[in-house]
Amino acid sequence: MKRALITGITGQDGSYLAEFLLSNGYEVHGLIRRSSTFNTDRIDHLYLDPHDPQARLFLHYGDLSDSGQVTNLVYNIQPDEIYHLAAQSHVRVSFDMPEFTGNITGLGTTRILEAVRRSGIRTKFYQASSSEMFGDAPAPQNEITPFRPRSPYAAAKVYAYWMTVNYRDGYHMFACNGILFNHESPRRGETFVTRKITRAIAYIIAGKQKKLYLGNLEAKRDWGFTPEYVVCQWLILQQDKPDDYVIGTGESHSVKEFVELAFKYAGIEIEWKGVEAYQKGIVKSLSCRLQTLASHVKVGDTLIEIDPKYFRPTEVDFLRADIIKAKKNLGWVPKVTFEELIKIMVDSDMELIGMNTPGEGKKALKEKGIHWTENKFILG
Ligand code: NAP
Ligand code: GDD
């Protein structure tokens, strides 16, 4: 039985990766932070009491700022594979907390790499690198595109990227960077833009929220479906040689397009009025289904407004992945499209607050051989 250690197991990616590795026979160890409230929602469905002979998921307290504990864990667990996903991962927050972000998102990687080196174990190491590192480098971006980071988060990730490369070259470690473009899912944190939008739609329809406040609507991202991306994280460590890979869909869309399609799928057509960066999203028309489901929403209502507090001092305008290398070496091609991703997330957020959904997200997954029950996705 292979043994994996996942840092960031309570996060979006960590939870799907744990699910994937457990279903492939791994013993999985996860690093979790002590918190005064439970922070294991995303993995509770995977957890068994450690005394249960069937238990293959084990959680350990630790923090990326504590190198002693990180070293102990790596040494005691002796994992075959380490997936280092933990980070302060919010770009906007990194402008407010640049030093903390450098410490956790940047130095956190060095602490794990050092723990591996000092404990002398042979393990494969995956670093969760990010398309954010490309900053304002022209799209499409691939493995040889120079990094031009535009946030404290991105600068910290660039440092961690190069530390990973240095430990691979200097100490012959099987250390790899997965440079992942944005990936989303029903388990995405609620303050990232996609989930913020789909959740707001469900809340507006349920009458629990009046408006959605956003920042820059023009930024373009290459958005994919997370359960497909964690398979790449695993594939990257299964290659004969350690290497770095760009993972994305190759398609890019603006935040505005995401808003329009998500509202439209839920039955609300949006039109934009007002000056450029401060446009308002107004209800142009409503589907029959929605007129019955949400009679409090009316044509002419303003549902979306811009709040400058969500603007970033420096923005990344345009990300689009060139995934030729991943296609060729990993044999990986994403199946879920942008429109399907939106439908899946809207369906899920509506379901979460007990509403009937249009159901097209589930249908699309089924057609692609991806099984979805109770927030779990099983890839065919
Ligand atoms: P996420 O949902 O924000 O999860 C972050 C994880 O890191 C959580 O488990 C969090 O624990 C943990 N963490 C944060 N600070 C920690 C600390 N000081 N010590 C130990 N654990 C800590 O992020 P994600 O979307 O799953 O992304 C996973 C990784 O991929 C991150 O490194 C992110 O930067 C990178 N990435 C993400 C994307 C994307 O589009 N999602 C794209 C490229 C790269 P708590 O639950 O306790 O907060
Ligand atoms: N979060 C947020 N909230 N973003 C908004 C909002 C808002 O209200 N309004 C507009 N945006 C814009 C942001 O300015 C950005 O251009 C875009 O929406 C996406 O923002 P996020 O969803 O926060 O993601 P991100 O691209 O900054 O970062 C994510 O992807 C990176 C990979 O490129 C995170 O997951 C990072 O951890 C990851 O590395």
mmCIF file of N, CA and C in Angstrom, residues 181-294:
data_model
loop_
_atom_site.group_PDB
_atom_site.id
_atom_site.type_symbol
_atom_site.label_atom_id
_atom_site.label_comp_id
_atom_site.label_asym_id
_atom_site.label_seq_id
_atom_site.Cartn_x
_atom_site.Cartn_y
_atom_site.Cartn_z
ATOM 1 N N PHE A 181 -3.703 26.214 -13.431
ATOM 2 C CA PHE A 181 -4.548 27.379 -13.658
ATOM 3 C C PHE A 181 -5.780 27.221 -12.767
ATOM 4 N N ASN A 182 -6.576 28.279 -12.670
ATOM 5 C CA ASN A 182 -7.714 28.273 -11.722
ATOM 6 C C ASN A 182 -8.577 27.036 -11.902
ATOM 7 N N HIS A 183 -8.910 26.407 -10.798
ATOM 8 C CA HIS A 183 -9.833 25.273 -10.866
ATOM 9 C C HIS A 183 -10.844 25.384 -9.739
ATOM 10 N N GLU A 184 -12.060 25.042 -10.083
ATOM 11 C CA GLU A 184 -13.216 25.387 -9.249
ATOM 12 C C GLU A 184 -14.086 24.159 -9.064
ATOM 13 N N SER A 185 -15.007 24.255 -8.108
ATOM 14 C CA SER A 185 -15.900 23.116 -7.839
ATOM 15 C C SER A 185 -16.888 23.551 -6.771
ATOM 16 N N PRO A 186 -17.857 22.699 -6.464
ATOM 17 C CA PRO A 186 -18.762 23.033 -5.369
ATOM 18 C C PRO A 186 -18.038 23.187 -4.025
ATOM 19 N N ARG A 187 -16.823 22.651 -3.914
ATOM 20 C CA ARG A 187 -16.091 22.792 -2.647
ATOM 21 C C ARG A 187 -15.134 23.978 -2.639
ATOM 22 N N ARG A 188 -15.186 24.828 -3.639
ATOM 23 C CA ARG A 188 -14.331 26.005 -3.701
ATOM 24 C C ARG A 188 -14.648 26.931 -2.523
ATOM 25 N N GLY A 189 -13.635 27.553 -1.944
ATOM 26 C CA GLY A 189 -13.848 28.512 -0.863
ATOM 27 C C GLY A 189 -14.800 29.612 -1.304
ATOM 28 N N GLU A 190 -15.646 30.069 -0.381
ATOM 29 C CA GLU A 190 -16.748 30.983 -0.738
ATOM 30 C C GLU A 190 -16.289 32.393 -1.113
ATOM 31 N N THR A 191 -15.008 32.743 -0.875
ATOM 32 C CA THR A 191 -14.575 34.103 -1.232
ATOM 33 C C THR A 191 -13.826 34.152 -2.560
ATOM 34 N N PHE A 192 -13.629 33.023 -3.215
ATOM 35 C CA PHE A 192 -13.072 33.048 -4.574
ATOM 36 C C PHE A 192 -14.225 33.388 -5.521
ATOM 37 N N VAL A 193 -13.913 34.062 -6.637
ATOM 38 C CA VAL A 193 -14.986 34.728 -7.367
ATOM 39 C C VAL A 193 -16.069 33.781 -7.888
ATOM 40 N N THR A 194 -15.680 32.612 -8.400
ATOM 41 C CA THR A 194 -16.685 31.706 -8.989
ATOM 42 C C THR A 194 -17.712 31.267 -7.939
ATOM 43 N N ARG A 195 -17.206 30.821 -6.811
ATOM 44 C CA ARG A 195 -18.114 30.303 -5.774
ATOM 45 C C ARG A 195 -18.927 31.452 -5.166
ATOM 46 N N LYS A 196 -18.277 32.622 -5.076
ATOM 47 C CA LYS A 196 -18.987 33.785 -4.545
ATOM 48 C C LYS A 196 -20.209 34.071 -5.429
ATOM 49 N N ILE A 197 -20.013 33.941 -6.736
ATOM 50 C CA ILE A 197 -21.112 34.203 -7.678
ATOM 51 C C ILE A 197 -22.194 33.119 -7.574
ATOM 52 N N THR A 198 -21.791 31.846 -7.637
ATOM 53 C CA THR A 198 -22.819 30.780 -7.677
ATOM 54 C C THR A 198 -23.582 30.707 -6.354
ATOM 55 N N ARG A 199 -22.884 30.973 -5.275
ATOM 56 C CA ARG A 199 -23.540 30.961 -3.959
ATOM 57 C C ARG A 199 -24.525 32.128 -3.852
ATOM 58 N N ALA A 200 -24.093 33.295 -4.361
ATOM 59 C CA ALA A 200 -24.963 34.470 -4.315
ATOM 60 C C ALA A 200 -26.234 34.226 -5.118
ATOM 61 N N ILE A 201 -26.098 33.563 -6.253
ATOM 62 C CA ILE A 201 -27.284 33.285 -7.084
ATOM 63 C C ILE A 201 -28.295 32.474 -6.270
ATOM 64 N N ALA A 202 -27.813 31.425 -5.624
ATOM 65 C CA ALA A 202 -28.713 30.583 -4.817
ATOM 66 C C ALA A 202 -29.353 31.415 -3.700
ATOM 67 N N TYR A 203 -28.565 32.244 -3.048
ATOM 68 C CA TYR A 203 -29.075 33.046 -1.924
ATOM 69 C C TYR A 203 -30.062 34.124 -2.404
ATOM 70 N N ILE A 204 -29.779 34.719 -3.559
ATOM 71 C CA ILE A 204 -30.693 35.749 -4.094
ATOM 72 C C ILE A 204 -32.031 35.099 -4.434
ATOM 73 N N ILE A 205 -31.968 33.940 -5.077
ATOM 74 C CA ILE A 205 -33.215 33.261 -5.462
ATOM 75 C C ILE A 205 -33.987 32.831 -4.215
ATOM 76 N N ALA A 206 -33.263 32.429 -3.180
ATOM 77 C CA ALA A 206 -33.926 31.985 -1.941
ATOM 78 C C ALA A 206 -34.401 33.179 -1.101
ATOM 79 N N GLY A 207 -34.081 34.400 -1.534
ATOM 80 C CA GLY A 207 -34.499 35.593 -0.787
ATOM 81 C C GLY A 207 -33.631 35.869 0.430
ATOM 82 N N LYS A 208 -32.421 35.264 0.463
ATOM 83 C CA LYS A 208 -31.543 35.467 1.623
ATOM 84 C C LYS A 208 -30.456 36.512 1.374
ATOM 85 N N GLN A 209 -30.339 37.004 0.143
ATOM 86 C CA GLN A 209 -29.324 38.008 -0.193
ATOM 87 C C GLN A 209 -29.931 38.923 -1.235
ATOM 88 N N LYS A 210 -29.617 40.241 -1.146
ATOM 89 C CA LYS A 210 -30.230 41.175 -2.092
ATOM 90 C C LYS A 210 -29.349 41.408 -3.319
ATOM 91 N N LYS A 211 -28.026 41.600 -3.049
ATOM 92 C CA LYS A 211 -27.120 41.967 -4.148
ATOM 93 C C LYS A 211 -25.817 41.204 -4.038
ATOM 94 N N LEU A 212 -25.115 41.180 -5.157
ATOM 95 C CA LEU A 212 -23.779 40.589 -5.190
ATOM 96 C C LEU A 212 -22.792 41.726 -5.488
ATOM 97 N N TYR A 213 -21.823 41.927 -4.602
ATOM 98 C CA TYR A 213 -20.807 42.964 -4.809
ATOM 99 C C TYR A 213 -19.520 42.320 -5.301
ATOM 100 N N LEU A 214 -19.032 42.815 -6.437
ATOM 101 C CA LEU A 214 -17.811 42.243 -7.024
ATOM 102 C C LEU A 214 -16.771 43.322 -7.276
ATOM 103 N N GLY A 215 -15.567 42.877 -7.743
ATOM 104 C CA GLY A 215 -14.497 43.812 -8.108
ATOM 105 C C GLY A 215 -14.361 43.889 -9.618
ATOM 106 N N ASN A 216 -13.176 43.541 -10.122
ATOM 107 C CA ASN A 216 -12.873 43.665 -11.545
ATOM 108 C C ASN A 216 -13.580 42.593 -12.376
ATOM 109 N N LEU A 217 -14.480 43.033 -13.258
ATOM 110 C CA LEU A 217 -15.254 42.074 -14.064
ATOM 111 C C LEU A 217 -14.532 41.674 -15.348
ATOM 112 N N GLU A 218 -13.478 42.425 -15.692
ATOM 113 C CA GLU A 218 -12.846 42.210 -17.004
ATOM 114 C C GLU A 218 -11.736 41.169 -16.982
ATOM 115 N N ALA A 219 -11.234 40.809 -15.785
ATOM 116 C CA ALA A 219 -10.122 39.846 -15.716
ATOM 117 C C ALA A 219 -10.542 38.533 -16.353
ATOM 118 N N LYS A 220 -9.592 37.902 -17.054
ATOM 119 C CA LYS A 220 -9.893 36.623 -17.728
ATOM 120 C C LYS A 220 -9.093 35.503 -17.088
ATOM 121 N N ARG A 221 -9.773 34.399 -16.861
ATOM 122 C CA ARG A 221 -9.127 33.241 -16.258
ATOM 123 C C ARG A 221 -9.419 31.984 -17.062
ATOM 124 N N ASP A 222 -8.512 31.020 -16.929
ATOM 125 C CA ASP A 222 -8.692 29.696 -17.523
ATOM 126 C C ASP A 222 -9.217 28.806 -16.401
ATOM 127 N N TRP A 223 -10.553 28.603 -16.403
ATOM 128 C CA TRP A 223 -11.205 27.916 -15.278
ATOM 129 C C TRP A 223 -11.510 26.458 -15.614
ATOM 130 N N GLY A 224 -11.024 25.524 -14.775
ATOM 131 C CA GLY A 224 -11.322 24.101 -14.969
ATOM 132 C C GLY A 224 -12.012 23.509 -13.751
ATOM 133 N N PHE A 225 -12.261 22.206 -13.837
ATOM 134 C CA PHE A 225 -13.033 21.490 -12.814
ATOM 135 C C PHE A 225 -12.074 20.709 -11.905
ATOM 136 N N THR A 226 -12.049 21.055 -10.627
ATOM 137 C CA THR A 226 -11.021 20.544 -9.710
ATOM 138 C C THR A 226 -10.859 19.017 -9.661
ATOM 139 N N PRO A 227 -11.931 18.224 -9.574
ATOM 140 C CA PRO A 227 -11.695 16.780 -9.488
ATOM 141 C C PRO A 227 -10.815 16.240 -10.624
ATOM 142 N N GLU A 228 -10.870 16.895 -11.791
ATOM 143 C CA GLU A 228 -10.012 16.446 -12.897
ATOM 144 C C GLU A 228 -8.554 16.872 -12.660
ATOM 145 N N TYR A 229 -8.362 17.991 -11.946
ATOM 146 C CA TYR A 229 -7.010 18.521 -11.764
ATOM 147 C C TYR A 229 -6.213 17.732 -10.717
ATOM 148 N N VAL A 230 -6.917 17.174 -9.711
ATOM 149 C CA VAL A 230 -6.148 16.419 -8.703
ATOM 150 C C VAL A 230 -5.594 15.126 -9.302
ATOM 151 N N VAL A 231 -6.241 14.641 -10.361
ATOM 152 C CA VAL A 231 -5.703 13.457 -11.039
ATOM 153 C C VAL A 231 -4.340 13.815 -11.652
ATOM 154 N N CYS A 232 -4.221 15.042 -12.161
ATOM 155 C CA CYS A 232 -2.937 15.494 -12.727
ATOM 156 C C CYS A 232 -1.861 15.578 -11.660
ATOM 157 N N GLN A 233 -2.271 16.041 -10.466
ATOM 158 C CA GLN A 233 -1.277 16.138 -9.382
ATOM 159 C C GLN A 233 -0.671 14.757 -9.147
ATOM 160 N N TRP A 234 -1.524 13.757 -9.161
ATOM 161 C CA TRP A 234 -1.057 12.385 -8.961
ATOM 162 C C TRP A 234 -0.226 11.906 -10.157
ATOM 163 N N LEU A 235 -0.747 12.162 -11.375
ATOM 164 C CA LEU A 235 -0.039 11.719 -12.591
ATOM 165 C C LEU A 235 1.381 12.291 -12.655
ATOM 166 N N ILE A 236 1.523 13.536 -12.224
ATOM 167 C CA ILE A 236 2.841 14.191 -12.287
ATOM 168 C C ILE A 236 3.864 13.403 -11.458
ATOM 169 N N LEU A 237 3.412 12.836 -10.334
ATOM 170 C CA LEU A 237 4.346 12.060 -9.499
ATOM 171 C C LEU A 237 4.499 10.611 -9.973
ATOM 172 N N GLN A 238 3.726 10.197 -10.971
ATOM 173 C CA GLN A 238 3.843 8.804 -11.442
ATOM 174 C C GLN A 238 4.746 8.695 -12.686
ATOM 175 N N GLN A 239 5.323 9.815 -13.130
ATOM 176 C CA GLN A 239 6.179 9.784 -14.321
ATOM 177 C C GLN A 239 7.561 9.209 -13.970
ATOM 178 N N ASP A 240 8.298 8.784 -14.997
ATOM 179 C CA ASP A 240 9.641 8.222 -14.743
ATOM 180 C C ASP A 240 10.583 9.278 -14.203
ATOM 181 N N LYS A 241 10.450 10.509 -14.708
ATOM 182 C CA LYS A 241 11.372 11.576 -14.293
ATOM 183 C C LYS A 241 10.611 12.742 -13.687
ATOM 184 N N PRO A 242 11.189 13.398 -12.668
ATOM 185 C CA PRO A 242 10.518 14.573 -12.097
ATOM 186 C C PRO A 242 10.547 15.738 -13.085
ATOM 187 N N ASP A 243 9.445 16.452 -13.190
ATOM 188 C CA ASP A 243 9.374 17.558 -14.142
ATOM 189 C C ASP A 243 8.253 18.528 -13.729
ATOM 190 N N ASP A 244 8.166 19.640 -14.440
ATOM 191 C CA ASP A 244 7.141 20.652 -14.132
ATOM 192 C C ASP A 244 6.106 20.690 -15.258
ATOM 193 N N TYR A 245 4.845 20.866 -14.883
ATOM 194 C CA TYR A 245 3.764 20.819 -15.878
ATOM 195 C C TYR A 245 2.761 21.948 -15.686
ATOM 196 N N VAL A 246 2.333 22.518 -16.809
ATOM 197 C CA VAL A 246 1.221 23.469 -16.816
ATOM 198 C C VAL A 246 -0.074 22.679 -17.016
ATOM 199 N N ILE A 247 -1.065 22.968 -16.152
ATOM 200 C CA ILE A 247 -2.355 22.274 -16.242
ATOM 201 C C ILE A 247 -3.485 23.314 -16.317
ATOM 202 N N GLY A 248 -4.293 23.213 -17.355
ATOM 203 C CA GLY A 248 -5.427 24.135 -17.513
ATOM 204 C C GLY A 248 -6.347 23.577 -18.584
ATOM 205 N N THR A 249 -7.242 24.425 -19.105
ATOM 206 C CA THR A 249 -8.156 23.926 -20.143
ATOM 207 C C THR A 249 -7.753 24.431 -21.530
ATOM 208 N N GLY A 250 -7.023 25.568 -21.566
ATOM 209 C CA GLY A 250 -6.685 26.173 -22.859
ATOM 210 C C GLY A 250 -7.742 27.181 -23.302
ATOM 211 N N GLU A 251 -8.749 27.393 -22.450
ATOM 212 C CA GLU A 251 -9.833 28.343 -22.770
ATOM 213 C C GLU A 251 -9.868 29.415 -21.693
ATOM 214 N N SER A 252 -10.168 30.641 -22.088
ATOM 215 C CA SER A 252 -10.188 31.704 -21.089
ATOM 216 C C SER A 252 -11.490 32.508 -21.183
ATOM 217 N N HIS A 253 -12.017 32.908 -20.035
ATOM 218 C CA HIS A 253 -13.265 33.677 -19.989
ATOM 219 C C HIS A 253 -13.156 34.765 -18.932
ATOM 220 N N SER A 254 -13.925 35.845 -19.147
ATOM 221 C CA SER A 254 -13.885 36.934 -18.161
ATOM 222 C C SER A 254 -14.823 36.642 -16.996
ATOM 223 N N VAL A 255 -14.588 37.368 -15.896
ATOM 224 C CA VAL A 255 -15.473 37.262 -14.736
ATOM 225 C C VAL A 255 -16.894 37.631 -15.165
ATOM 226 N N LYS A 256 -16.994 38.644 -16.035
ATOM 227 C CA LYS A 256 -18.312 39.084 -16.511
ATOM 228 C C LYS A 256 -19.043 37.951 -17.228
ATOM 229 N N GLU A 257 -18.319 37.225 -18.069
ATOM 230 C CA GLU A 257 -18.952 36.086 -18.764
ATOM 231 C C GLU A 257 -19.439 35.043 -17.759
ATOM 232 N N PHE A 258 -18.635 34.804 -16.736
ATOM 233 C CA PHE A 258 -19.034 33.829 -15.708
ATOM 234 C C PHE A 258 -20.339 34.274 -15.054
ATOM 235 N N VAL A 259 -20.392 35.570 -14.706
ATOM 236 C CA VAL A 259 -21.592 36.107 -14.056
ATOM 237 C C VAL A 259 -22.803 35.911 -14.970
ATOM 238 N N GLU A 260 -22.648 36.344 -16.228
ATOM 239 C CA GLU A 260 -23.797 36.295 -17.159
ATOM 240 C C GLU A 260 -24.310 34.872 -17.332
ATOM 241 N N LEU A 261 -23.377 33.928 -17.570
ATOM 242 C CA LEU A 261 -23.802 32.538 -17.822
ATOM 243 C C LEU A 261 -24.403 31.894 -16.580
ATOM 244 N N ALA A 262 -23.830 32.203 -15.415
ATOM 245 C CA ALA A 262 -24.331 31.572 -14.183
ATOM 246 C C ALA A 262 -25.742 32.067 -13.873
ATOM 247 N N PHE A 263 -25.966 33.388 -13.993
ATOM 248 C CA PHE A 263 -27.309 33.934 -13.735
ATOM 249 C C PHE A 263 -28.294 33.398 -14.777
ATOM 250 N N LYS A 264 -27.835 33.335 -16.028
ATOM 251 C CA LYS A 264 -28.720 32.876 -17.110
ATOM 252 C C LYS A 264 -29.158 31.440 -16.862
ATOM 253 N N TYR A 265 -28.208 30.609 -16.439
ATOM 254 C CA TYR A 265 -28.541 29.200 -16.177
ATOM 255 C C TYR A 265 -29.595 29.100 -15.066
ATOM 256 N N ALA A 266 -29.500 30.010 -14.092
ATOM 257 C CA ALA A 266 -30.476 29.978 -12.996
ATOM 258 C C ALA A 266 -31.805 30.613 -13.393
ATOM 259 N N GLY A 267 -31.844 31.262 -14.578
ATOM 260 C CA GLY A 267 -33.104 31.825 -15.065
ATOM 261 C C GLY A 267 -33.162 33.342 -15.056
ATOM 262 N N ILE A 268 -32.016 33.989 -14.825
ATOM 263 C CA ILE A 268 -32.012 35.465 -14.773
ATOM 264 C C ILE A 268 -31.089 36.011 -15.859
ATOM 265 N N GLU A 269 -31.663 36.764 -16.804
ATOM 266 C CA GLU A 269 -30.800 37.381 -17.812
ATOM 267 C C GLU A 269 -30.360 38.744 -17.306
ATOM 268 N N ILE A 270 -29.041 38.971 -17.352
ATOM 269 C CA ILE A 270 -28.473 40.216 -16.809
ATOM 270 C C ILE A 270 -28.079 41.152 -17.939
ATOM 271 N N GLU A 271 -28.361 42.438 -17.786
ATOM 272 C CA GLU A 271 -27.770 43.435 -18.699
ATOM 273 C C GLU A 271 -26.972 44.424 -17.866
ATOM 274 N N TRP A 272 -25.948 45.026 -18.519
ATOM 275 C CA TRP A 272 -25.027 45.893 -17.778
ATOM 276 C C TRP A 272 -25.319 47.346 -18.101
ATOM 277 N N LYS A 273 -25.335 48.179 -17.074
ATOM 278 C CA LYS A 273 -25.549 49.622 -17.285
ATOM 279 C C LYS A 273 -24.554 50.396 -16.439
ATOM 280 N N GLY A 274 -24.184 51.590 -16.944
ATOM 281 C CA GLY A 274 -23.301 52.436 -16.146
ATOM 282 C C GLY A 274 -21.909 52.520 -16.736
ATOM 283 N N VAL A 275 -21.034 53.267 -16.014
ATOM 284 C CA VAL A 275 -19.689 53.517 -16.557
ATOM 285 C C VAL A 275 -18.775 52.307 -16.384
ATOM 286 N N GLU A 276 -17.909 52.169 -17.364
ATOM 287 C CA GLU A 276 -16.962 51.057 -17.534
ATOM 288 C C GLU A 276 -16.688 50.183 -16.289
ATOM 289 N N ALA A 277 -15.786 50.633 -15.388
ATOM 290 C CA ALA A 277 -15.373 49.749 -14.283
ATOM 291 C C ALA A 277 -16.423 49.631 -13.179
ATOM 292 N N TYR A 278 -17.460 50.472 -13.263
ATOM 293 C CA TYR A 278 -18.467 50.472 -12.181
ATOM 294 C C TYR A 278 -19.851 50.086 -12.684
ATOM 295 N N GLN A 279 -19.900 49.218 -13.679
ATOM 296 C CA GLN A 279 -21.196 48.823 -14.234
ATOM 297 C C GLN A 279 -22.052 48.096 -13.206
ATOM 298 N N LYS A 280 -23.355 48.218 -13.400
ATOM 299 C CA LYS A 280 -24.298 47.492 -12.533
ATOM 300 C C LYS A 280 -24.947 46.386 -13.353
ATOM 301 N N GLY A 281 -25.194 45.269 -12.714
ATOM 302 C CA GLY A 281 -25.881 44.154 -13.374
ATOM 303 C C GLY A 281 -27.366 44.201 -13.019
ATOM 304 N N ILE A 282 -28.189 44.390 -14.067
ATOM 305 C CA ILE A 282 -29.626 44.603 -13.860
ATOM 306 C C ILE A 282 -30.413 43.456 -14.493
ATOM 307 N N VAL A 283 -31.527 43.072 -13.879
ATOM 308 C CA VAL A 283 -32.340 41.973 -14.419
ATOM 309 C C VAL A 283 -33.029 42.426 -15.701
ATOM 310 N N LYS A 284 -32.699 41.736 -16.823
ATOM 311 C CA LYS A 284 -33.323 42.080 -18.103
ATOM 312 C C LYS A 284 -34.580 41.242 -18.308
ATOM 313 N N SER A 285 -34.475 39.974 -17.975
ATOM 314 C CA SER A 285 -35.660 39.113 -18.080
ATOM 315 C C SER A 285 -35.517 37.921 -17.139
ATOM 316 N N LEU A 286 -36.648 37.273 -16.892
ATOM 317 C CA LEU A 286 -36.660 36.125 -15.970
ATOM 318 C C LEU A 286 -37.320 34.940 -16.657
ATOM 319 N N SER A 287 -36.788 33.752 -16.422
ATOM 320 C CA SER A 287 -37.432 32.564 -17.003
ATOM 321 C C SER A 287 -38.745 32.288 -16.260
ATOM 322 N N CYS A 288 -39.625 31.513 -16.896
ATOM 323 C CA CYS A 288 -40.918 31.194 -16.258
ATOM 324 C C CYS A 288 -40.681 30.479 -14.932
ATOM 325 N N ARG A 289 -39.714 29.551 -14.960
ATOM 326 C CA ARG A 289 -39.408 28.769 -13.756
ATOM 327 C C ARG A 289 -39.056 29.704 -12.586
ATOM 328 N N LEU A 290 -38.267 30.722 -12.907
ATOM 329 C CA LEU A 290 -37.824 31.614 -11.848
ATOM 330 C C LEU A 290 -38.926 32.550 -11.355
ATOM 331 N N GLN A 291 -39.813 32.909 -12.295
ATOM 332 C CA GLN A 291 -40.922 33.788 -11.870
ATOM 333 C C GLN A 291 -41.746 33.111 -10.779
ATOM 334 N N THR A 292 -41.849 31.777 -10.857
ATOM 335 C CA THR A 292 -42.595 31.057 -9.818
ATOM 336 C C THR A 292 -41.724 30.862 -8.574
ATOM 337 N N LEU A 293 -40.451 30.508 -8.813
ATOM 338 C CA LEU A 293 -39.552 30.154 -7.699
ATOM 339 C C LEU A 293 -39.151 31.373 -6.863
ATOM 340 N N ALA A 294 -39.012 32.539 -7.516
ATOM 341 C CA ALA A 294 -38.494 33.717 -6.802
ATOM 342 C C ALA A 294 -39.277 34.957 -7.219
#
